[in-house]
Each structure stands twice: as C-alpha cells, then as structure tokens.
C-alpha cells in the first residue's frame, strides 16, 4: 500500500500528501542550500521524525503500563555535514512534565523504548543520535 504522493512545486518546494489521511506537508530547501527556509526541509523532517518516533514508542509503552507521559516535549537540533551533504548528528532532548510518578525502572523502560524506535533503527549507523532525558 502506498504511503504518500509527492509533487514538485518548483522553486525547491514540494507538497507531500499522506494517502490514508489526506494530511499535507510542504517542504522548502534550507537557506544554506539555495532555498528560502520557509518550511521544513526534507532533512528537518528526518530529524523531526526521529524525535516523534521516539516519543510515540514511549507513549505506546506508557499506555500499555498505565503510565502518563502526556505533556512531554521533545526538542530537536539537526547538525549538517558536508562532502557529502548529510545529517551528521541529531540532538534529541526530552523534557518530561513535573511529577509523573515514574520510578527508575519505569524511566529505564521508556528510555530504552525511545532508543530502539523504528526510525532510530532505520537511519544510517554513522548518524550520531545524542539523546537527553530530563525527568
């Protein structure tokens, strides 16, 4: 089953449509690569997908165990390299809300879930994934 359809709009911009839901994402090349930087770049989406996937997998584990991580935020910093141009590092910082009632065992389970999410295991092994959990 197809996942998405992508249209090149010119001026280094694309429109991607999620075929199941109809949700649309527009991209733009970054300023440092001849774009306007007015939307997510494709590499921004890769880095963002990593954080989103980690948080989703943590949410699945939390729900299965009756734990609440609602309100957790993730900040993403993408570091680009050259020759070849690529993402060399993604810094992922989790900020959990105040007193969530989780003990060390629960936190460890959630951290391991994040670090083994499908996106984390799908990107190239040379991509440095620097992950911080602020409980």
mmCIF file with all atom_site columns, C-alpha atoms in Angstrom:
data_model
loop_
_atom_site.group_PDB
_atom_site.id
_atom_site.type_symbol
_atom_site.label_atom_id
_atom_site.label_alt_id
_atom_site.label_comp_id
_atom_site.label_asym_id
_atom_site.label_entity_id
_atom_site.label_seq_id
_atom_site.pdbx_PDB_ins_code
_atom_site.Cartn_x
_atom_site.Cartn_y
_atom_site.Cartn_z
_atom_site.occupancy
_atom_site.B_iso_or_equiv
_atom_site.pdbx_formal_charge
_atom_site.auth_seq_id
_atom_site.auth_comp_id
_atom_site.auth_asym_id
_atom_site.auth_atom_id
_atom_site.pdbx_PDB_model_num
ATOM 1   C CA . UNK A 1 1   ? 0.000  0.000  0.000  1.00 0.00 ? 1   UNK A CA 1
ATOM 2   C CA . UNK A 1 2   ? 1.362  3.398  -0.942 1.00 0.00 ? 2   UNK A CA 1
ATOM 3   C CA . UNK A 1 3   ? 2.184  5.790  1.902  1.00 0.00 ? 3   UNK A CA 1
ATOM 4   C CA . UNK A 1 4   ? 2.428  9.156  0.211  1.00 0.00 ? 4   UNK A CA 1
ATOM 5   C CA . UNK A 1 5   ? 2.426  11.105 -3.012 1.00 0.00 ? 5   UNK A CA 1
ATOM 6   C CA . UNK A 1 6   ? 4.897  13.955 -3.529 1.00 0.00 ? 6   UNK A CA 1
ATOM 7   C CA . UNK A 1 7   ? 4.584  16.795 -6.023 1.00 0.00 ? 7   UNK A CA 1
ATOM 8   C CA . UNK A 1 8   ? 7.453  19.096 -7.010 1.00 0.00 ? 8   UNK A CA 1
ATOM 9   C CA . UNK A 1 9   ? 6.059  22.649 -6.997 1.00 0.00 ? 9   UNK A CA 1
ATOM 10  C CA . UNK A 1 10  ? 9.148  24.377 -8.386 1.00 0.00 ? 10  UNK A CA 1
ATOM 11  C CA . UNK A 1 11  ? 11.428 26.786 -6.523 1.00 0.00 ? 11  UNK A CA 1
ATOM 12  C CA . UNK A 1 12  ? 12.821 23.866 -4.464 1.00 0.00 ? 12  UNK A CA 1
ATOM 13  C CA . UNK A 1 13  ? 9.470  23.179 -2.808 1.00 0.00 ? 13  UNK A CA 1
ATOM 14  C CA . UNK A 1 14  ? 7.407  20.006 -2.585 1.00 0.00 ? 14  UNK A CA 1
ATOM 15  C CA . UNK A 1 15  ? 3.982  19.012 -1.336 1.00 0.00 ? 15  UNK A CA 1
ATOM 16  C CA . UNK A 1 16  ? 3.688  15.557 0.221  1.00 0.00 ? 16  UNK A CA 1
ATOM 17  C CA . UNK A 1 17  ? 0.254  14.064 0.809  1.00 0.00 ? 17  UNK A CA 1
ATOM 18  C CA . UNK A 1 18  ? -0.345 11.205 3.236  1.00 0.00 ? 18  UNK A CA 1
ATOM 19  C CA . UNK A 1 19  ? -2.646 8.988  1.202  1.00 0.00 ? 19  UNK A CA 1
ATOM 20  C CA . UNK A 1 20  ? -4.562 7.418  4.091  1.00 0.00 ? 20  UNK A CA 1
ATOM 21  C CA . UNK A 1 21  ? -5.474 10.678 5.845  1.00 0.00 ? 21  UNK A CA 1
ATOM 22  C CA . UNK A 1 22  ? -5.000 13.380 3.233  1.00 0.00 ? 22  UNK A CA 1
ATOM 23  C CA . UNK A 1 23  ? -2.680 15.295 5.564  1.00 0.00 ? 23  UNK A CA 1
ATOM 24  C CA . UNK A 1 24  ? -0.281 17.550 3.647  1.00 0.00 ? 24  UNK A CA 1
ATOM 25  C CA . UNK A 1 25  ? 3.307  18.553 4.425  1.00 0.00 ? 25  UNK A CA 1
ATOM 26  C CA . UNK A 1 26  ? 5.041  21.238 2.391  1.00 0.00 ? 26  UNK A CA 1
ATOM 27  C CA . UNK A 1 27  ? 8.831  21.375 2.221  1.00 0.00 ? 27  UNK A CA 1
ATOM 28  C CA . UNK A 1 28  ? 11.328 24.016 1.200  1.00 0.00 ? 28  UNK A CA 1
ATOM 29  C CA . UNK A 1 29  ? 15.067 23.789 0.726  1.00 0.00 ? 29  UNK A CA 1
ATOM 30  C CA . UNK A 1 30  ? 17.022 25.442 3.548  1.00 0.00 ? 30  UNK A CA 1
ATOM 31  C CA . UNK A 1 31  ? 18.638 28.841 3.069  1.00 0.00 ? 31  UNK A CA 1
ATOM 32  C CA . UNK A 1 32  ? 22.119 27.283 3.107  1.00 0.00 ? 32  UNK A CA 1
ATOM 33  C CA . UNK A 1 33  ? 21.117 25.053 0.184  1.00 0.00 ? 33  UNK A CA 1
ATOM 34  C CA . UNK A 1 34  ? 19.546 27.612 -2.176 1.00 0.00 ? 34  UNK A CA 1
ATOM 35  C CA . UNK A 1 35  ? 16.072 27.590 -0.610 1.00 0.00 ? 35  UNK A CA 1
ATOM 36  C CA . UNK A 1 36  ? 14.024 30.109 1.304  1.00 0.00 ? 36  UNK A CA 1
ATOM 37  C CA . UNK A 1 37  ? 13.879 28.105 4.545  1.00 0.00 ? 37  UNK A CA 1
ATOM 38  C CA . UNK A 1 38  ? 10.202 28.965 4.974  1.00 0.00 ? 38  UNK A CA 1
ATOM 39  C CA . UNK A 1 39  ? 9.080  25.397 5.692  1.00 0.00 ? 39  UNK A CA 1
ATOM 40  C CA . UNK A 1 40  ? 10.530 22.154 6.985  1.00 0.00 ? 40  UNK A CA 1
ATOM 41  C CA . UNK A 1 41  ? 13.337 20.914 4.760  1.00 0.00 ? 41  UNK A CA 1
ATOM 42  C CA . UNK A 1 42  ? 13.468 17.201 3.936  1.00 0.00 ? 42  UNK A CA 1
ATOM 43  C CA . UNK A 1 43  ? 16.367 16.765 6.381  1.00 0.00 ? 43  UNK A CA 1
ATOM 44  C CA . UNK A 1 44  ? 14.389 18.665 9.047  1.00 0.00 ? 44  UNK A CA 1
ATOM 45  C CA . UNK A 1 45  ? 11.664 16.062 8.585  1.00 0.00 ? 45  UNK A CA 1
ATOM 46  C CA . UNK A 1 46  ? 14.145 13.200 9.062  1.00 0.00 ? 46  UNK A CA 1
ATOM 47  C CA . UNK A 1 47  ? 15.396 14.706 12.328 1.00 0.00 ? 47  UNK A CA 1
ATOM 48  C CA . UNK A 1 48  ? 11.861 15.539 13.449 1.00 0.00 ? 48  UNK A CA 1
ATOM 49  C CA . UNK A 1 49  ? 10.683 12.023 12.569 1.00 0.00 ? 49  UNK A CA 1
ATOM 50  C CA . UNK A 1 50  ? 13.341 10.609 14.885 1.00 0.00 ? 50  UNK A CA 1
ATOM 51  C CA . UNK A 1 51  ? 12.064 12.593 17.864 1.00 0.00 ? 51  UNK A CA 1
ATOM 52  C CA . UNK A 1 52  ? 8.425  11.971 17.003 1.00 0.00 ? 52  UNK A CA 1
ATOM 53  C CA . UNK A 1 53  ? 9.013  8.240  16.635 1.00 0.00 ? 53  UNK A CA 1
ATOM 54  C CA . UNK A 1 54  ? 10.872 8.048  19.946 1.00 0.00 ? 54  UNK A CA 1
ATOM 55  C CA . UNK A 1 55  ? 8.055  9.856  21.732 1.00 0.00 ? 55  UNK A CA 1
ATOM 56  C CA . UNK A 1 56  ? 5.378  7.739  20.036 1.00 0.00 ? 56  UNK A CA 1
ATOM 57  C CA . UNK A 1 57  ? 7.064  4.468  21.045 1.00 0.00 ? 57  UNK A CA 1
ATOM 58  C CA . UNK A 1 58  ? 7.431  5.772  24.598 1.00 0.00 ? 58  UNK A CA 1
ATOM 59  C CA . UNK A 1 59  ? 3.721  6.646  24.532 1.00 0.00 ? 59  UNK A CA 1
ATOM 60  C CA . UNK A 1 60  ? 2.832  3.119  23.417 1.00 0.00 ? 60  UNK A CA 1
ATOM 61  C CA . UNK A 1 61  ? 4.860  1.637  26.273 1.00 0.00 ? 61  UNK A CA 1
ATOM 62  C CA . UNK A 1 62  ? 3.431  4.114  28.774 1.00 0.00 ? 62  UNK A CA 1
ATOM 63  C CA . UNK A 1 63  ? -0.153 3.342  27.709 1.00 0.00 ? 63  UNK A CA 1
ATOM 64  C CA . UNK A 1 64  ? 0.427  -0.420 27.982 1.00 0.00 ? 64  UNK A CA 1
ATOM 65  C CA . UNK A 1 65  ? 1.657  0.039  31.545 1.00 0.00 ? 65  UNK A CA 1
ATOM 66  C CA . UNK A 1 66  ? -0.798 2.688  32.713 1.00 0.00 ? 66  UNK A CA 1
ATOM 67  C CA . UNK A 1 67  ? 1.855  5.410  32.956 1.00 0.00 ? 67  UNK A CA 1
ATOM 68  C CA . UNK A 1 68  ? 1.199  9.010  31.980 1.00 0.00 ? 68  UNK A CA 1
ATOM 69  C CA . UNK A 1 69  ? 3.760  10.942 29.926 1.00 0.00 ? 69  UNK A CA 1
ATOM 70  C CA . UNK A 1 70  ? 1.266  13.408 28.475 1.00 0.00 ? 70  UNK A CA 1
ATOM 71  C CA . UNK A 1 71  ? 2.783  16.867 28.127 1.00 0.00 ? 71  UNK A CA 1
ATOM 72  C CA . UNK A 1 72  ? 6.269  15.550 27.376 1.00 0.00 ? 72  UNK A CA 1
ATOM 73  C CA . UNK A 1 73  ? 8.113  17.756 24.898 1.00 0.00 ? 73  UNK A CA 1
ATOM 74  C CA . UNK A 1 74  ? 10.986 16.923 22.588 1.00 0.00 ? 74  UNK A CA 1
ATOM 75  C CA . UNK A 1 75  ? 13.420 19.475 21.170 1.00 0.00 ? 75  UNK A CA 1
ATOM 76  C CA . UNK A 1 76  ? 15.376 18.591 18.042 1.00 0.00 ? 76  UNK A CA 1
ATOM 77  C CA . UNK A 1 77  ? 18.638 20.056 16.769 1.00 0.00 ? 77  UNK A CA 1
ATOM 78  C CA . UNK A 1 78  ? 19.881 18.854 13.401 1.00 0.00 ? 78  UNK A CA 1
ATOM 79  C CA . UNK A 1 79  ? 23.597 19.168 12.601 1.00 0.00 ? 79  UNK A CA 1
ATOM 80  C CA . UNK A 1 80  ? 24.562 19.032 8.932  1.00 0.00 ? 80  UNK A CA 1
ATOM 81  C CA . UNK A 1 81  ? 27.868 17.896 7.475  1.00 0.00 ? 81  UNK A CA 1
ATOM 82  C CA . UNK A 1 82  ? 29.471 18.369 4.094  1.00 0.00 ? 82  UNK A CA 1
ATOM 83  C CA . UNK A 1 83  ? 31.111 16.232 1.421  1.00 0.00 ? 83  UNK A CA 1
ATOM 84  C CA . UNK A 1 84  ? 28.704 14.631 1.110  1.00 0.00 ? 84  UNK A CA 1
ATOM 85  C CA . UNK A 1 85  ? 25.992 16.920 2.447  1.00 0.00 ? 85  UNK A CA 1
ATOM 86  C CA . UNK A 1 86  ? 24.138 14.898 5.074  1.00 0.00 ? 86  UNK A CA 1
ATOM 87  C CA . UNK A 1 87  ? 22.828 14.922 8.626  1.00 0.00 ? 87  UNK A CA 1
ATOM 88  C CA . UNK A 1 88  ? 25.751 14.038 10.892 1.00 0.00 ? 88  UNK A CA 1
ATOM 89  C CA . UNK A 1 89  ? 24.032 14.427 14.259 1.00 0.00 ? 89  UNK A CA 1
ATOM 90  C CA . UNK A 1 90  ? 20.566 14.791 15.695 1.00 0.00 ? 90  UNK A CA 1
ATOM 91  C CA . UNK A 1 91  ? 20.332 16.100 19.242 1.00 0.00 ? 91  UNK A CA 1
ATOM 92  C CA . UNK A 1 92  ? 17.121 14.975 20.913 1.00 0.00 ? 92  UNK A CA 1
ATOM 93  C CA . UNK A 1 93  ? 16.163 16.465 24.282 1.00 0.00 ? 93  UNK A CA 1
ATOM 94  C CA . UNK A 1 94  ? 13.156 15.115 26.188 1.00 0.00 ? 94  UNK A CA 1
ATOM 95  C CA . UNK A 1 95  ? 11.536 17.312 28.834 1.00 0.00 ? 95  UNK A CA 1
ATOM 96  C CA . UNK A 1 96  ? 9.022  15.431 30.956 1.00 0.00 ? 96  UNK A CA 1
ATOM 97  C CA . UNK A 1 97  ? 6.353  17.227 32.968 1.00 0.00 ? 97  UNK A CA 1
ATOM 98  C CA . UNK A 1 98  ? 6.884  17.682 36.728 1.00 0.00 ? 98  UNK A CA 1
ATOM 99  C CA . UNK A 1 99  ? 5.953  14.801 38.985 1.00 0.00 ? 99  UNK A CA 1
ATOM 100 C CA . UNK A 1 100 ? 4.912  11.953 36.711 1.00 0.00 ? 100 UNK A CA 1
ATOM 101 C CA . UNK A 1 101 ? 5.178  9.320  39.444 1.00 0.00 ? 101 UNK A CA 1
ATOM 102 C CA . UNK A 1 102 ? 7.619  7.191  37.465 1.00 0.00 ? 102 UNK A CA 1
ATOM 103 C CA . UNK A 1 103 ? 10.374 5.299  39.253 1.00 0.00 ? 103 UNK A CA 1
ATOM 104 C CA . UNK A 1 104 ? 13.828 4.499  37.913 1.00 0.00 ? 104 UNK A CA 1
ATOM 105 C CA . UNK A 1 105 ? 12.678 1.143  36.496 1.00 0.00 ? 105 UNK A CA 1
ATOM 106 C CA . UNK A 1 106 ? 9.842  2.761  34.535 1.00 0.00 ? 106 UNK A CA 1
ATOM 107 C CA . UNK A 1 107 ? 12.097 5.534  33.279 1.00 0.00 ? 107 UNK A CA 1
ATOM 108 C CA . UNK A 1 108 ? 14.667 2.998  32.078 1.00 0.00 ? 108 UNK A CA 1
ATOM 109 C CA . UNK A 1 109 ? 11.987 1.048  30.202 1.00 0.00 ? 109 UNK A CA 1
ATOM 110 C CA . UNK A 1 110 ? 10.792 4.223  28.469 1.00 0.00 ? 110 UNK A CA 1
ATOM 111 C CA . UNK A 1 111 ? 14.318 5.377  27.631 1.00 0.00 ? 111 UNK A CA 1
ATOM 112 C CA . UNK A 1 112 ? 15.182 2.014  26.082 1.00 0.00 ? 112 UNK A CA 1
ATOM 113 C CA . UNK A 1 113 ? 11.951 2.107  24.084 1.00 0.00 ? 113 UNK A CA 1
ATOM 114 C CA . UNK A 1 114 ? 12.880 5.523  22.696 1.00 0.00 ? 114 UNK A CA 1
ATOM 115 C CA . UNK A 1 115 ? 16.400 4.476  21.742 1.00 0.00 ? 115 UNK A CA 1
ATOM 116 C CA . UNK A 1 116 ? 15.122 1.440  19.834 1.00 0.00 ? 116 UNK A CA 1
ATOM 117 C CA . UNK A 1 117 ? 12.270 3.109  17.937 1.00 0.00 ? 117 UNK A CA 1
ATOM 118 C CA . UNK A 1 118 ? 11.891 2.168  14.253 1.00 0.00 ? 118 UNK A CA 1
ATOM 119 C CA . UNK A 1 119 ? 13.314 5.447  12.929 1.00 0.00 ? 119 UNK A CA 1
ATOM 120 C CA . UNK A 1 120 ? 16.344 5.219  15.239 1.00 0.00 ? 120 UNK A CA 1
ATOM 121 C CA . UNK A 1 121 ? 16.985 1.727  13.894 1.00 0.00 ? 121 UNK A CA 1
ATOM 122 C CA . UNK A 1 122 ? 16.381 2.734  10.255 1.00 0.00 ? 122 UNK A CA 1
ATOM 123 C CA . UNK A 1 123 ? 18.773 5.651  9.830  1.00 0.00 ? 123 UNK A CA 1
ATOM 124 C CA . UNK A 1 124 ? 22.415 5.118  8.876  1.00 0.00 ? 124 UNK A CA 1
ATOM 125 C CA . UNK A 1 125 ? 24.571 3.893  11.775 1.00 0.00 ? 125 UNK A CA 1
ATOM 126 C CA . UNK A 1 126 ? 27.005 6.793  11.196 1.00 0.00 ? 126 UNK A CA 1
ATOM 127 C CA . UNK A 1 127 ? 24.280 9.265  12.207 1.00 0.00 ? 127 UNK A CA 1
ATOM 128 C CA . UNK A 1 128 ? 25.038 10.319 15.774 1.00 0.00 ? 128 UNK A CA 1
ATOM 129 C CA . UNK A 1 129 ? 21.886 10.301 17.897 1.00 0.00 ? 129 UNK A CA 1
ATOM 130 C CA . UNK A 1 130 ? 22.579 12.352 21.035 1.00 0.00 ? 130 UNK A CA 1
ATOM 131 C CA . UNK A 1 131 ? 19.632 11.832 23.363 1.00 0.00 ? 131 UNK A CA 1
ATOM 132 C CA . UNK A 1 132 ? 18.999 13.538 26.714 1.00 0.00 ? 132 UNK A CA 1
ATOM 133 C CA . UNK A 1 133 ? 16.154 12.645 29.070 1.00 0.00 ? 133 UNK A CA 1
ATOM 134 C CA . UNK A 1 134 ? 15.216 15.411 31.509 1.00 0.00 ? 134 UNK A CA 1
ATOM 135 C CA . UNK A 1 135 ? 12.935 13.772 34.046 1.00 0.00 ? 135 UNK A CA 1
#
